[in-house]
Amino acid sequence: MATLVIMPQKWPSRLIASSLPKHRLNKSICASIKNNSKSEVRKEDIVIVGAGIAGLATAVALQRLGIGSLVVEQAESLRTGGTSLTFSKNGWKILDAIGVGTDLRPQFLQIQGIVMKSEDGRELRSFNFKDEDQTQEMRAVERRILLETLANQLPTNAISFSSKLKNIEITDNNETILKLEGDSHISAKIVIACDGIRSPVAKWMGFSEPRYVGYCAIRGLGSYPNGKQFDPKVTYIYGRGVRAAYVPVSPTKVYWFVCFNSPSPGPKITDPSILREEAVKLVKNWPKELLNVIESTPDDTIIRTPLVDRWLWPGLSPPPSKGNVVLVGDAWHPMTPNLGQGACCALEDAVVLAKKVAQSLKFGNLTVEDVFRSYADERWQRIFPLTVRANLAGGLLQMDNSAVCSFRNNILVPKLIRLGPMLEHTNFDFEPLNFDSV
Ligand SMILES: Cc1cc2nc3c(=O)[nH]c(=O)nc-3n(C[C@H](O)[C@H](O)[C@H](O)COP(=O)(O)OP(=O)(O)OC[C@H]3O[C@@H](n4cnc5c(N)ncnc54)[C@H](O)[C@@H]3O)c2cc1C
């Protein structure tokens, strides 16, 4: 199989060598490693583990900068099920930066604002984005379409499916060896681990398991093949220890979730009829429109997820890189979805890292470790406060104390909250990535 290195018409391959740490600039890079299985070792410059949002966005961002990579994904194909993700303007800036915003935009409705209701349907507050921030852009994007769009930007064979990373090892001569299920091995100069919330690579770096935060989400994608008129707003409905939301994705699809307190994550339930029943039970007497959306949801999009996060305490949390291996997206910073920022931040990570790698290749002045340190410093400042804020917002919204809920519904939401500060975190600028931009 071909080794994907630098795109031939772009930077010469010597540039990648100039960015490697000194100890790697010798012929050991190309030497075959010996291992017990005697299986052949495939040589790659950059291997990305995981073809989720972070992995594919990183591969696309690198490609736009003229740098090839190989993505290894444990599944047999791209994840085709699942629901939607709400992207705010920071997400759209990145999608534009990597050249897919224009393809995606027309497929999803532009959301104009937010409506907040109590469980009896009373409107507590309503916001129009244009009244507060003309630049806000929000759309709920189908995960399947996003992944396919990203993957379509990559050359054929850039993603190796059914390639589950089993083990990672740094040899005595500082080669990073990825051992895949089925006993194949890859020797990589740079490994970018985008392997999600249960990242084996993060575990290998010494990160703790993400912590369950005390509530779960059931979500789905309601389908109206003949179309149905929905207000182009996110509708949030708050109850006691339970909350729900729905948002039109396109003229025929509506994304919804129900979040509910649960002392433990509970058993893994995948039967959609049980999940639908559970969701309907939780919001039984809530506004009919919500119940209608849940009832209109095809089985294959209903999922239940116990929500988790991991706070990156300074000094306590390990750095997100070890040698030539670095973490991106949920693998580094699982966060609760209360601000709708997990995937947006994974996209931000992807472009920031890609740009730094490209700059170091262009100028040849930094080692891989330097590049990863600079990425970690820059991104930590953004990620840590967001993870904490998302957690606190969720904690407040999930409270079941009647006095607190009454305060929320009668004072906090109707009188105190302001849209500007609530969406402050969506301010993140990034220029389009291209070969001349670094
Ligand atoms: C209920 C809920 C709602 C959310 N809503 C939003 C939202 O509205 N907006 C938003 O921005 N974010 C949202 N998020 C967060 C978002 O889903 C994640 O942040 C995002 O999916 C992270 O992408 P990722 O690529 O880092 O990880 P993933 O999407 O998990 O991708 C990881 C990939 O790595 C692969 N992989 C794992 N292990 C291995 C291995 N050993 N070898 C090879 N491949 C491997 C997996 O198969 C997968 O393809 C939400 C999350 C939840 C739970």
PDB file of N, CA and C and ligand atoms in Angstrom, residues 49-55 72-74 85-87 143 163-165 194-197 200 217 219 255 305 307 328-331 337 340-344 346, ligand 1:
ATOM      1  N   VAL A  49      -5.970   8.631  14.258  1.00  0.00           N
ATOM      2  CA  VAL A  49      -6.763   7.503  14.752  1.00  0.00           C
ATOM      3  C   VAL A  49      -8.191   7.977  14.968  1.00  0.00           C
ATOM      4  N   GLY A  50      -9.129   7.417  14.217  1.00  0.00           N
ATOM      5  CA  GLY A  50     -10.548   7.753  14.382  1.00  0.00           C
ATOM      6  C   GLY A  50     -11.073   8.608  13.248  1.00  0.00           C
ATOM      7  N   ALA A  51     -12.115   8.100  12.570  1.00  0.00           N
ATOM      8  CA  ALA A  51     -12.738   8.860  11.474  1.00  0.00           C
ATOM      9  C   ALA A  51     -14.049   9.463  11.956  1.00  0.00           C
ATOM     10  N   GLY A  52     -14.001  10.115  13.115  1.00  0.00           N
ATOM     11  CA  GLY A  52     -15.145  10.900  13.580  1.00  0.00           C
ATOM     12  C   GLY A  52     -14.950  12.337  13.102  1.00  0.00           C
ATOM     13  N   ILE A  53     -15.641  13.257  13.752  1.00  0.00           N
ATOM     14  CA  ILE A  53     -15.570  14.660  13.318  1.00  0.00           C
ATOM     15  C   ILE A  53     -14.137  15.189  13.452  1.00  0.00           C
ATOM     16  N   ALA A  54     -13.511  14.925  14.599  1.00  0.00           N
ATOM     17  CA  ALA A  54     -12.167  15.454  14.831  1.00  0.00           C
ATOM     18  C   ALA A  54     -11.170  14.866  13.836  1.00  0.00           C
ATOM     19  N   GLY A  55     -11.231  13.549  13.654  1.00  0.00           N
ATOM     20  CA  GLY A  55     -10.257  12.883  12.786  1.00  0.00           C
ATOM     21  C   GLY A  55     -10.378  13.339  11.342  1.00  0.00           C
ATOM     22  N   VAL A  72      -7.035   5.917  10.438  1.00  0.00           N
ATOM     23  CA  VAL A  72      -7.420   4.530  10.737  1.00  0.00           C
ATOM     24  C   VAL A  72      -8.668   4.543  11.603  1.00  0.00           C
ATOM     25  N   GLU A  73      -9.672   3.799  11.198  1.00  0.00           N
ATOM     26  CA  GLU A  73     -10.970   3.808  11.880  1.00  0.00           C
ATOM     27  C   GLU A  73     -11.364   2.369  12.213  1.00  0.00           C
ATOM     28  N   GLN A  74     -11.819   2.180  13.466  1.00  0.00           N
ATOM     29  CA  GLN A  74     -12.153   0.822  13.884  1.00  0.00           C
ATOM     30  C   GLN A  74     -13.389   0.258  13.171  1.00  0.00           C
ATOM     31  N   LEU A  85     -26.082  17.601  15.321  1.00  0.00           N
ATOM     32  CA  LEU A  85     -25.272  18.420  16.214  1.00  0.00           C
ATOM     33  C   LEU A  85     -25.580  19.858  15.872  1.00  0.00           C
ATOM     34  N   THR A  86     -25.730  20.690  16.890  1.00  0.00           N
ATOM     35  CA  THR A  86     -25.974  22.093  16.603  1.00  0.00           C
ATOM     36  C   THR A  86     -24.637  22.809  16.516  1.00  0.00           C
ATOM     37  N   PHE A  87     -24.413  23.455  15.385  1.00  0.00           N
ATOM     38  CA  PHE A  87     -23.172  24.213  15.216  1.00  0.00           C
ATOM     39  C   PHE A  87     -23.469  25.694  15.278  1.00  0.00           C
ATOM     40  N   ARG A 143     -25.158  14.458  11.566  1.00  0.00           N
ATOM     41  CA  ARG A 143     -23.788  13.931  11.718  1.00  0.00           C
ATOM     42  C   ARG A 143     -23.370  13.125  10.485  1.00  0.00           C
ATOM     43  N   SER A 163      -9.894  -0.875  11.060  1.00  0.00           N
ATOM     44  CA  SER A 163      -8.513  -0.781  11.549  1.00  0.00           C
ATOM     45  C   SER A 163      -8.540  -0.261  12.982  1.00  0.00           C
ATOM     46  N   LYS A 164      -8.770  -1.187  13.895  1.00  0.00           N
ATOM     47  CA  LYS A 164      -8.901  -0.781  15.298  1.00  0.00           C
ATOM     48  C   LYS A 164      -7.536  -0.741  15.976  1.00  0.00           C
ATOM     49  N   LEU A 165      -7.235   0.407  16.542  1.00  0.00           N
ATOM     50  CA  LEU A 165      -5.972   0.514  17.283  1.00  0.00           C
ATOM     51  C   LEU A 165      -6.095  -0.297  18.571  1.00  0.00           C
ATOM     52  N   CYS A 194      -7.730  10.886  17.534  1.00  0.00           N
ATOM     53  CA  CYS A 194      -9.078  11.485  17.524  1.00  0.00           C
ATOM     54  C   CYS A 194     -10.053  10.358  17.808  1.00  0.00           C
ATOM     55  N   ASP A 195      -9.737   9.552  18.820  1.00  0.00           N
ATOM     56  CA  ASP A 195     -10.475   8.312  19.020  1.00  0.00           C
ATOM     57  C   ASP A 195     -11.582   8.433  20.062  1.00  0.00           C
ATOM     58  N   GLY A 196     -12.050   9.654  20.274  1.00  0.00           N
ATOM     59  CA  GLY A 196     -13.307   9.843  20.988  1.00  0.00           C
ATOM     60  C   GLY A 196     -13.239   9.703  22.494  1.00  0.00           C
ATOM     61  N   ILE A 197     -14.427   9.705  23.067  1.00  0.00           N
ATOM     62  CA  ILE A 197     -14.602   9.857  24.503  1.00  0.00           C
ATOM     63  C   ILE A 197     -13.923   8.756  25.333  1.00  0.00           C
ATOM     64  N   PRO A 200      -8.522   5.079  23.809  1.00  0.00           N
ATOM     65  CA  PRO A 200      -7.454   4.254  24.368  1.00  0.00           C
ATOM     66  C   PRO A 200      -6.121   5.001  24.405  1.00  0.00           C
ATOM     67  N   ALA A 217     -28.968  11.444  28.242  1.00  0.00           N
ATOM     68  CA  ALA A 217     -29.765  12.058  27.163  1.00  0.00           C
ATOM     69  C   ALA A 217     -30.299  10.953  26.255  1.00  0.00           C
ATOM     70  N   ARG A 219     -31.913  10.913  22.515  1.00  0.00           N
ATOM     71  CA  ARG A 219     -32.071  11.861  21.401  1.00  0.00           C
ATOM     72  C   ARG A 219     -32.467  11.127  20.117  1.00  0.00           C
ATOM     73  N   TYR A 255     -34.436  17.589  15.028  1.00  0.00           N
ATOM     74  CA  TYR A 255     -33.604  16.952  16.059  1.00  0.00           C
ATOM     75  C   TYR A 255     -34.200  17.232  17.437  1.00  0.00           C
ATOM     76  N   THR A 305     -27.538   8.235  25.757  1.00  0.00           N
ATOM     77  CA  THR A 305     -26.131   8.441  26.110  1.00  0.00           C
ATOM     78  C   THR A 305     -26.015   8.948  27.542  1.00  0.00           C
ATOM     79  N   LEU A 307     -24.193  11.065  30.105  1.00  0.00           N
ATOM     80  CA  LEU A 307     -23.296  12.195  29.810  1.00  0.00           C
ATOM     81  C   LEU A 307     -22.108  12.244  30.774  1.00  0.00           C
ATOM     82  N   VAL A 328      -6.816  15.037  20.091  1.00  0.00           N
ATOM     83  CA  VAL A 328      -7.692  16.065  19.502  1.00  0.00           C
ATOM     84  C   VAL A 328      -9.148  15.688  19.805  1.00  0.00           C
ATOM     85  N   GLY A 329      -9.994  16.686  20.055  1.00  0.00           N
ATOM     86  CA  GLY A 329     -11.433  16.445  20.211  1.00  0.00           C
ATOM     87  C   GLY A 329     -11.775  15.764  21.529  1.00  0.00           C
ATOM     88  N   ASP A 330     -12.845  14.966  21.495  1.00  0.00           N
ATOM     89  CA  ASP A 330     -13.314  14.305  22.718  1.00  0.00           C
ATOM     90  C   ASP A 330     -12.246  13.444  23.372  1.00  0.00           C
ATOM     91  N   ALA A 331     -11.320  12.941  22.605  1.00  0.00           N
ATOM     92  CA  ALA A 331     -10.265  12.105  23.180  1.00  0.00           C
ATOM     93  C   ALA A 331      -9.520  12.890  24.256  1.00  0.00           C
ATOM     94  N   PRO A 337     -22.805  18.229  26.720  1.00  0.00           N
ATOM     95  CA  PRO A 337     -23.267  18.962  25.528  1.00  0.00           C
ATOM     96  C   PRO A 337     -24.104  20.194  25.852  1.00  0.00           C
ATOM     97  N   GLY A 340     -23.437  22.915  23.596  1.00  0.00           N
ATOM     98  CA  GLY A 340     -23.367  22.511  22.183  1.00  0.00           C
ATOM     99  C   GLY A 340     -22.005  22.821  21.582  1.00  0.00           C
ATOM    100  N   GLN A 341     -20.949  22.467  22.316  1.00  0.00           N
ATOM    101  CA  GLN A 341     -19.624  22.891  21.866  1.00  0.00           C
ATOM    102  C   GLN A 341     -18.607  21.760  21.652  1.00  0.00           C
ATOM    103  N   GLY A 342     -18.972  20.516  21.994  1.00  0.00           N
ATOM    104  CA  GLY A 342     -17.976  19.431  21.882  1.00  0.00           C
ATOM    105  C   GLY A 342     -17.420  19.301  20.470  1.00  0.00           C
ATOM    106  N   ALA A 343     -18.331  19.191  19.515  1.00  0.00           N
ATOM    107  CA  ALA A 343     -17.871  19.004  18.129  1.00  0.00           C
ATOM    108  C   ALA A 343     -17.271  20.302  17.583  1.00  0.00           C
ATOM    109  N   CYS A 344     -17.859  21.447  17.980  1.00  0.00           N
ATOM    110  CA  CYS A 344     -17.293  22.730  17.514  1.00  0.00           C
ATOM    111  C   CYS A 344     -15.842  22.851  17.975  1.00  0.00           C
ATOM    112  N   ALA A 346     -13.869  20.362  18.749  1.00  0.00           N
ATOM    113  CA  ALA A 346     -13.058  19.362  18.035  1.00  0.00           C
ATOM    114  C   ALA A 346     -12.614  19.952  16.685  1.00  0.00           C
TER     115      ALA A 346
HETATM  116  C1  LIG B   1     -26.126  14.102  23.683  1.00  0.00           C
HETATM  117  C2  LIG B   1     -25.013  14.827  22.971  1.00  0.00           C
HETATM  118  C3  LIG B   1     -25.308  15.957  22.232  1.00  0.00           C
HETATM  119  C4  LIG B   1     -24.279  16.685  21.608  1.00  0.00           C
HETATM  120  N1  LIG B   1     -24.581  17.819  20.927  1.00  0.00           N
HETATM  121  C5  LIG B   1     -23.597  18.563  20.393  1.00  0.00           C
HETATM  122  C6  LIG B   1     -23.900  19.779  19.699  1.00  0.00           C
HETATM  123  O1  LIG B   1     -25.061  20.154  19.560  1.00  0.00           O
HETATM  124  N2  LIG B   1     -22.869  20.516  19.193  1.00  0.00           N
HETATM  125  C7  LIG B   1     -21.570  20.123  19.329  1.00  0.00           C
HETATM  126  O2  LIG B   1     -20.662  20.828  18.870  1.00  0.00           O
HETATM  127  N3  LIG B   1     -21.252  18.952  19.969  1.00  0.00           N
HETATM  128  C8  LIG B   1     -22.227  18.175  20.499  1.00  0.00           C
HETATM  129  N4  LIG B   1     -21.933  16.997  21.117  1.00  0.00           N
HETATM  130  C9  LIG B   1     -20.525  16.564  21.223  1.00  0.00           C
HETATM  131  C10 LIG B   1     -20.035  15.840  19.984  1.00  0.00           C
HETATM  132  O3  LIG B   1     -20.861  14.738  19.681  1.00  0.00           O
HETATM  133  C11 LIG B   1     -18.613  15.362  20.212  1.00  0.00           C
HETATM  134  O4  LIG B   1     -17.853  16.367  20.804  1.00  0.00           O
HETATM  135  C12 LIG B   1     -17.956  14.948  18.893  1.00  0.00           C
HETATM  136  O5  LIG B   1     -18.642  13.867  18.316  1.00  0.00           O
HETATM  137  C13 LIG B   1     -16.500  14.571  19.132  1.00  0.00           C
HETATM  138  O6  LIG B   1     -15.944  14.109  17.939  1.00  0.00           O
HETATM  139  P1  LIG B   1     -14.633  13.203  17.964  1.00  0.00           P
HETATM  140  O7  LIG B   1     -14.272  13.014  16.558  1.00  0.00           O
HETATM  141  O8  LIG B   1     -13.651  13.769  18.926  1.00  0.00           O
HETATM  142  O9  LIG B   1     -15.114  11.818  18.590  1.00  0.00           O
HETATM  143  P2  LIG B   1     -16.088  10.733  17.958  1.00  0.00           P
HETATM  144  O10 LIG B   1     -17.157  11.384  17.175  1.00  0.00           O
HETATM  145  O11 LIG B   1     -16.499   9.852  19.089  1.00  0.00           O
HETATM  146  O12 LIG B   1     -15.179   9.913  16.960  1.00  0.00           O
HETATM  147  C14 LIG B   1     -14.205   9.006  17.417  1.00  0.00           C
HETATM  148  C15 LIG B   1     -13.908   8.016  16.309  1.00  0.00           C
HETATM  149  O13 LIG B   1     -12.791   7.228  16.704  1.00  0.00           O
HETATM  150  C16 LIG B   1     -13.064   5.869  16.405  1.00  0.00           C
HETATM  151  N5  LIG B   1     -12.267   5.050  17.321  1.00  0.00           N
HETATM  152  C17 LIG B   1     -12.421   4.927  18.664  1.00  0.00           C
HETATM  153  N6  LIG B   1     -11.528   4.062  19.158  1.00  0.00           N
HETATM  154  C18 LIG B   1     -10.777   3.639  18.102  1.00  0.00           C
HETATM  155  C19 LIG B   1      -9.694   2.716  17.986  1.00  0.00           C
HETATM  156  N7  LIG B   1      -9.216   2.059  19.039  1.00  0.00           N
HETATM  157  N8  LIG B   1      -9.155   2.513  16.751  1.00  0.00           N
HETATM  158  C20 LIG B   1      -9.650   3.174  15.645  1.00  0.00           C
HETATM  159  N9  LIG B   1     -10.694   4.039  15.717  1.00  0.00           N
HETATM  160  C21 LIG B   1     -11.250   4.271  16.932  1.00  0.00           C
HETATM  161  C22 LIG B   1     -14.562   5.760  16.621  1.00  0.00           C
HETATM  162  O14 LIG B   1     -15.106   4.621  15.974  1.00  0.00           O
HETATM  163  C23 LIG B   1     -15.058   7.070  16.038  1.00  0.00           C
HETATM  164  O15 LIG B   1     -15.298   6.983  14.658  1.00  0.00           O
HETATM  165  C24 LIG B   1     -22.938  16.237  21.726  1.00  0.00           C
HETATM  166  C25 LIG B   1     -22.649  15.063  22.452  1.00  0.00           C
HETATM  167  C26 LIG B   1     -23.675  14.363  23.057  1.00  0.00           C
HETATM  168  C27 LIG B   1     -23.335  13.122  23.839  1.00  0.00           C
END
